[in-house]
Short mmCIF file of C-alpha atoms in Angstrom, two decimals:
data_model
loop_
_atom_site.label_atom_id
_atom_site.label_comp_id
_atom_site.label_asym_id
_atom_site.label_seq_id
_atom_site.Cartn_x
_atom_site.Cartn_y
_atom_site.Cartn_z
CA UNK A 581 0.00 0.00 0.00
CA UNK A 582 1.39 3.41 -0.93
CA UNK A 583 2.32 5.93 1.71
CA UNK A 584 -0.43 8.42 0.84
CA UNK A 585 -3.10 5.71 0.55
CA UNK A 586 -1.95 4.25 3.87
CA UNK A 587 -2.19 7.67 5.52
CA UNK A 588 -5.73 8.18 4.22
CA UNK A 589 -6.75 4.71 5.42
CA UNK A 590 -5.35 5.32 8.88
CA UNK A 591 -6.92 8.79 9.08
CA UNK A 592 -10.32 7.35 8.20
CA UNK A 593 -9.88 4.62 10.78
CA UNK A 594 -9.08 7.15 13.51
CA UNK A 595 -11.98 9.39 12.46
CA UNK A 596 -14.30 6.40 12.54
CA UNK A 597 -13.06 5.44 16.01
CA UNK A 598 -13.71 8.96 17.30
CA UNK A 599 -17.21 8.98 15.82
CA UNK A 600 -18.06 5.60 17.33
CA UNK A 601 -16.63 6.60 20.71
CA UNK A 602 -18.58 9.87 20.85
CA UNK A 603 -21.81 8.21 19.70
CA UNK A 604 -21.41 5.42 22.24
CA UNK A 605 -20.55 7.94 24.94
CA UNK A 606 -23.76 9.89 24.30
CA UNK A 607 -25.78 6.66 24.38
CA UNK A 608 -24.16 5.57 27.65
CA UNK A 609 -24.80 9.02 29.12
CA UNK A 610 -28.48 8.69 28.17
CA UNK A 611 -28.64 5.33 29.98
CA UNK A 612 -27.09 6.86 33.09
CA UNK A 613 -29.11 10.10 32.99
CA UNK A 614 -29.28 12.07 35.21
CA UNK A 615 -26.47 10.45 37.18
CA UNK A 616 -23.68 11.23 34.70
CA UNK A 617 -22.64 14.61 33.21
CA UNK A 618 -22.22 14.53 29.43
CA UNK A 619 -19.09 16.65 28.90
CA UNK A 620 -16.91 14.83 31.47
CA UNK A 621 -18.15 11.47 30.16
CA UNK A 622 -17.17 12.32 26.57
CA UNK A 623 -13.83 13.79 27.64
CA UNK A 624 -13.10 10.67 29.69
CA UNK A 625 -14.07 8.42 26.77
CA UNK A 626 -11.78 10.23 24.32
CA UNK A 627 -8.92 10.40 26.82
CA UNK A 628 -9.26 6.70 27.63
CA UNK A 629 -9.33 5.84 23.93
CA UNK A 630 -6.13 7.80 23.32
CA UNK A 631 -4.51 6.17 26.37
CA UNK A 632 -5.44 2.70 25.15
CA UNK A 633 -4.00 3.41 21.71
CA UNK A 634 -0.82 4.87 23.22
CA UNK A 635 -0.29 1.78 25.35
CA UNK A 636 -0.95 -0.49 22.38
CA UNK A 637 1.53 1.32 20.12
CA UNK A 638 4.19 1.14 22.83
CA UNK A 639 3.61 -2.59 23.39
CA UNK A 640 3.03 -3.86 19.84
CA UNK A 641 6.74 -4.20 18.88
CA UNK A 642 7.06 -6.83 21.62
CA UNK A 643 4.97 -9.16 19.47
CA UNK A 644 7.73 -9.37 16.86
CA UNK A 645 11.38 -10.41 16.90
CA UNK A 646 14.72 -9.49 15.32
CA UNK A 647 14.78 -7.13 12.38
CA UNK A 648 11.00 -7.34 12.09
CA UNK A 649 10.71 -5.88 15.59
CA UNK A 650 13.04 -3.01 14.66
CA UNK A 651 10.88 -2.30 11.61
CA UNK A 652 7.72 -2.31 13.72
CA UNK A 653 9.34 0.04 16.23
CA UNK A 654 10.06 2.52 13.43
CA UNK A 655 6.58 2.17 11.95
CA UNK A 656 4.89 2.72 15.32
CA UNK A 657 6.88 5.83 16.18
CA UNK A 658 4.81 8.50 14.39
CA UNK A 659 1.42 7.11 15.45
CA UNK A 660 2.71 6.82 19.02
CA UNK A 661 3.72 10.49 19.10
CA UNK A 662 0.32 11.56 17.78
CA UNK A 663 -1.61 9.27 20.15
CA UNK A 664 0.36 10.51 23.17
CA UNK A 665 -0.24 14.13 22.16
CA UNK A 666 -4.00 13.54 21.82
CA UNK A 667 -3.98 11.73 25.15
CA UNK A 668 -2.21 14.67 26.81
CA UNK A 669 -4.64 17.25 25.42
CA UNK A 670 -7.76 15.27 26.26
CA UNK A 671 -6.48 14.59 29.78
CA UNK A 672 -5.94 18.32 30.32
CA UNK A 673 -9.48 19.00 29.12
CA UNK A 674 -10.79 16.26 31.38
CA UNK A 675 -8.91 17.75 34.33
CA UNK A 676 -10.45 21.18 33.74
CA UNK A 677 -13.95 19.70 33.45
CA UNK A 678 -13.42 17.67 36.62
CA UNK A 679 -12.36 20.83 38.44
CA UNK A 680 -15.45 22.67 37.25
CA UNK A 681 -17.73 19.83 38.35
CA UNK A 682 -16.08 19.45 41.77
CA UNK A 683 -16.17 23.18 42.53
CA UNK A 684 -19.57 23.88 41.00
CA UNK A 685 -18.01 26.50 38.74
CA UNK A 686 -18.71 27.15 35.09
CA UNK A 687 -15.77 26.17 32.88
CA UNK A 688 -15.55 29.68 31.43
CA UNK A 689 -15.19 31.13 34.94
CA UNK A 690 -12.46 28.78 36.14
CA UNK A 691 -9.12 30.28 37.02
CA UNK A 692 -5.76 28.57 36.74
CA UNK A 693 -5.35 28.75 40.52
CA UNK A 694 -8.55 26.75 41.04
CA UNK A 695 -7.44 24.06 38.61
CA UNK A 696 -4.03 23.83 40.28
CA UNK A 697 -5.61 23.61 43.74
CA UNK A 698 -7.94 20.81 42.62
CA UNK A 699 -5.03 19.01 40.97
CA UNK A 700 -2.77 19.16 43.98
CA UNK A 701 -5.27 18.87 46.86
CA UNK A 702 -7.63 16.08 45.75
CA UNK A 703 -7.09 12.42 44.93
CA UNK A 704 -8.84 12.64 41.53
CA UNK A 705 -6.78 15.72 40.73
CA UNK A 706 -3.51 14.03 41.62
CA UNK A 707 -4.54 10.98 39.58
CA UNK A 708 -5.19 13.29 36.66
CA UNK A 709 -1.79 14.87 37.13
CA UNK A 710 -0.11 11.46 37.09
CA UNK A 711 -1.92 10.66 33.87
CA UNK A 712 -1.00 13.98 32.26
CA UNK A 713 2.66 13.50 33.21
CA UNK A 714 2.60 9.94 31.87
CA UNK A 715 1.09 11.03 28.56
CA UNK A 716 3.58 13.87 28.19
CA UNK A 717 6.52 11.64 29.08
CA UNK A 718 5.52 9.02 26.52
CA UNK A 719 5.22 11.72 23.88
CA UNK A 720 8.66 13.12 24.68
CA UNK A 721 10.27 9.69 24.68
CA UNK A 722 8.61 8.71 21.41
CA UNK A 723 9.68 11.99 19.80
CA UNK A 724 13.24 12.33 21.02
CA UNK A 725 14.63 9.04 22.30
CA UNK A 726 16.25 6.55 19.91
CA UNK A 727 13.71 3.87 19.13
CA UNK A 728 14.85 0.65 20.74
CA UNK A 729 13.43 -2.19 22.82
CA UNK A 730 14.40 -0.61 26.19
CA UNK A 731 12.80 2.68 25.15
CA UNK A 732 9.62 0.82 24.16
CA UNK A 733 9.59 -0.89 27.55
CA UNK A 734 9.87 2.46 29.35
CA UNK A 735 7.14 4.00 27.16
CA UNK A 736 4.86 1.03 27.77
CA UNK A 737 5.45 1.23 31.52
CA UNK A 738 4.64 4.94 31.62
CA UNK A 739 1.53 4.40 29.51
CA UNK A 740 0.43 1.62 31.85
CA UNK A 741 0.83 3.92 34.86
CA UNK A 742 -1.30 6.51 33.09
CA UNK A 743 -3.99 3.96 32.28
CA UNK A 744 -4.43 2.86 35.91
CA UNK A 745 -4.21 6.40 37.34
CA UNK A 746 -7.92 7.20 37.24
CA UNK A 747 -9.34 3.79 38.17
CA UNK A 748 -7.40 3.84 41.45
CA UNK A 749 -9.31 6.97 42.55
CA UNK A 750 -12.75 6.07 41.20
CA UNK A 751 -15.83 4.42 42.70
CA UNK A 752 -13.89 1.49 44.11
CA UNK A 753 -10.97 3.40 45.60
CA UNK A 754 -12.37 3.08 49.15
CA UNK A 755 -12.07 -0.69 48.89
CA UNK A 756 -8.57 -2.14 48.70
CA UNK A 757 -9.77 -5.15 46.72
CA UNK A 758 -12.06 -3.04 44.58
CA UNK A 759 -9.34 -0.53 43.73
CA UNK A 760 -6.86 -3.21 42.71
CA UNK A 761 -9.54 -5.08 40.76
CA UNK A 762 -10.60 -2.09 38.67
CA UNK A 763 -6.98 -1.09 37.99
CA UNK A 764 -6.11 -4.59 36.79
CA UNK A 765 -9.36 -4.74 34.80
CA UNK A 766 -8.57 -1.41 33.09
CA UNK A 767 -4.99 -2.41 32.26
CA UNK A 768 -6.02 -5.78 30.80
CA UNK A 769 -8.73 -4.15 28.68
CA UNK A 770 -6.31 -1.47 27.50
CA UNK A 771 -3.73 -4.06 26.43
CA UNK A 772 -6.31 -6.13 24.56
CA UNK A 773 -7.90 -3.21 22.73
CA UNK A 774 -4.78 -1.09 22.33
CA UNK A 775 -2.56 -3.74 20.79
CA UNK A 776 -5.22 -4.66 18.22
CA UNK A 777 -5.64 -0.99 17.32
CA UNK A 778 -1.86 -0.69 17.03
CA UNK A 779 -1.77 -3.67 14.67
CA UNK A 780 -4.26 -1.93 12.39
CA UNK A 781 -2.08 1.19 12.30
CA UNK A 782 1.26 -0.55 11.82
CA UNK A 783 0.69 -3.82 9.92
CA UNK A 784 0.14 -3.65 6.15
CA UNK A 785 1.21 -6.99 4.72
CA UNK A 786 -0.28 -10.47 4.78
CA UNK A 787 3.00 -11.88 6.08
CA UNK A 788 2.99 -9.48 9.03
CA UNK A 789 -0.54 -10.49 9.98
CA UNK A 790 0.47 -14.15 9.68
CA UNK A 791 3.36 -13.56 12.06
CA UNK A 792 1.77 -11.18 14.57
CA UNK A 793 -1.88 -12.22 14.84
CA UNK A 794 -1.14 -15.58 16.55
CA UNK A 795 0.98 -13.76 19.14
CA UNK A 796 -1.74 -11.17 19.67
CA UNK A 797 -4.26 -13.99 20.08
CA UNK A 798 -2.18 -15.49 22.90
CA UNK A 799 -1.93 -12.09 24.59
CA UNK A 800 -5.65 -11.45 24.21
CA UNK A 801 -6.54 -14.76 25.88
CA UNK A 802 -4.65 -13.72 29.00
CA UNK A 803 -6.12 -10.20 28.91
CA UNK A 804 -9.69 -11.45 28.57
CA UNK A 805 -9.31 -13.92 31.44
CA UNK A 806 -7.85 -11.23 33.70
CA UNK A 807 -10.35 -8.49 32.82
CA UNK A 808 -13.33 -10.82 33.33
CA UNK A 809 -12.12 -12.01 36.74
CA UNK A 810 -11.23 -8.48 37.89
CA UNK A 811 -14.47 -7.07 36.50
CA UNK A 812 -16.60 -9.57 38.41
CA UNK A 813 -14.74 -8.75 41.63
CA UNK A 814 -15.16 -5.02 41.07
CA UNK A 815 -18.88 -5.33 40.35
CA UNK A 816 -19.37 -7.46 43.46
CA UNK A 817 -17.79 -4.72 45.55
CA UNK A 818 -19.78 -1.78 44.19
CA UNK A 819 -23.26 -3.30 43.72
CA UNK A 820 -25.44 -3.70 46.80
CA UNK A 821 -28.23 -5.66 45.11
CA UNK A 822 -29.00 -7.19 41.68
CA UNK A 823 -31.83 -4.65 41.46
CA UNK A 824 -29.18 -1.95 41.09
CA UNK A 825 -28.35 -3.34 37.63
CA UNK A 826 -31.50 -1.72 36.22
CA UNK A 827 -32.75 0.62 38.96
CA UNK A 828 -29.75 2.97 39.00
CA UNK A 829 -27.90 4.90 36.32
CA UNK A 830 -24.64 3.22 37.31
CA UNK A 831 -26.26 -0.20 37.16
CA UNK A 832 -27.80 0.39 33.72
CA UNK A 833 -24.48 1.45 32.23
CA UNK A 834 -22.75 -1.47 33.95
CA UNK A 835 -25.34 -3.86 32.50
CA UNK A 836 -24.77 -2.44 29.02
CA UNK A 837 -21.03 -2.80 29.48
CA UNK A 838 -21.39 -6.43 30.59
CA UNK A 839 -23.56 -7.25 27.57
CA UNK A 840 -21.10 -5.52 25.23
CA UNK A 841 -18.19 -7.39 26.81
CA UNK A 842 -19.94 -10.73 26.35
CA UNK A 843 -20.65 -9.94 22.69
CA UNK A 844 -17.06 -8.81 22.22
CA UNK A 845 -15.66 -11.99 23.76
CA UNK A 846 -17.89 -14.10 21.49
CA UNK A 847 -16.76 -12.12 18.44
CA UNK A 848 -13.12 -12.44 19.47
CA UNK A 849 -13.52 -16.21 19.92
CA UNK A 850 -15.14 -16.48 16.50
CA UNK A 851 -12.25 -14.54 14.97
CA UNK A 852 -9.83 -16.83 16.77
CA UNK A 853 -11.57 -19.84 15.22
CA UNK A 854 -11.74 -18.51 11.64
CA UNK A 855 -9.61 -15.41 11.07
CA UNK A 856 -6.56 -16.65 12.98
CA UNK A 857 -6.11 -19.93 11.05
CA UNK A 858 -6.61 -18.10 7.73
CA UNK A 859 -4.11 -15.40 8.62
CA UNK A 860 -1.55 -17.90 9.92
CA UNK A 861 -1.79 -19.85 6.65
CA UNK A 862 -1.46 -16.63 4.57
CA UNK A 863 -4.96 -17.15 3.18
CA UNK A 864 -6.30 -13.84 4.56
CA UNK A 865 -5.22 -10.69 2.72
CA UNK A 866 -4.25 -7.59 4.65
CA UNK A 867 -7.55 -6.01 3.54
CA UNK A 868 -9.54 -8.90 5.01
CA UNK A 869 -7.52 -8.85 8.22
CA UNK A 870 -7.97 -5.13 8.61
CA UNK A 871 -11.73 -5.42 8.02
CA UNK A 872 -11.97 -8.13 10.69
CA UNK A 873 -10.00 -5.95 13.08
CA UNK A 874 -12.22 -2.92 12.37
CA UNK A 875 -15.32 -4.87 13.38
CA UNK A 876 -13.77 -5.95 16.66
CA UNK A 877 -12.33 -2.51 17.33
CA UNK A 878 -15.68 -0.83 16.72
CA UNK A 879 -17.26 -2.94 19.43
CA UNK A 880 -14.26 -2.31 21.67
CA UNK A 881 -14.70 1.46 21.23
CA UNK A 882 -18.35 1.20 22.27
CA UNK A 883 -17.42 -0.85 25.33
CA UNK A 884 -14.66 1.56 26.34
CA UNK A 885 -17.05 4.50 26.02
CA UNK A 886 -19.50 2.71 28.32
CA UNK A 887 -16.68 2.11 30.80
CA UNK A 888 -15.68 5.79 30.66
CA UNK A 889 -19.26 6.89 31.36
CA UNK A 890 -19.44 4.37 34.20
CA UNK A 891 -16.37 6.00 35.77
CA UNK A 892 -18.08 9.42 36.00
CA UNK A 893 -21.54 8.16 36.97
CA UNK A 894 -22.55 9.10 40.47
#
């Protein structure tokens, strides 16, 4: 695929992901209404999406070996810089909106001193600061540091810290088990979704799909097992009664997220049974593999938007 055609394809994929995320965020907000504010929910959804992609682009070279890994590191560099920059900007927006909500102040009336005070004096603010620093650090490393395996490891570690920053101060933060469960759940989901998104942005040839998809499939099995176990533990901590699953805004969004996750796992298993053997045997073209990935990623974006809305639902 030519460079310009590849750029257009990737730009359309990113635009489609943003559209799906925003649409799903609005739908999740409607389910939670009036328990969730719309602007913070959308900002959280976009920031989480950028964080997931950043983590995936930092991790994806680990799926390859030798000179192929070096090539993947170079290919992932530009998308990683862009993803980290978007993550940084959306996290700053999210931090401002969180300040406005916590202080009961209109966004247009907020002063820098108020934002700084919220950032430094509250747990959600400090978590936001950690995430902003992580996003900025990944962007700087991706832009300036020589691309190598150790640099990728550092970038992936920083991105992982940023991903778990918010969950550790959310609804389950008062419970030691709940806080750990939701952080592990978020990290496993981010790895699963982010690495697949990174494959779409960095893999263009049938041979690459044949080499990398089996390794991604092994990673995704572990991620799915971990996120399901951690998700069940987290839900058990926060829900007081099964009635809450439909009687509260939080419960309705959680129910939608559970249904989406089940559908996503079924789709992923179906792809593992059909797409994976075809790709491994070089029978699936890059166009077919990308189309399969788009379907799975679209559902992932909807699920992540539901999770983001869940995080800001009172």
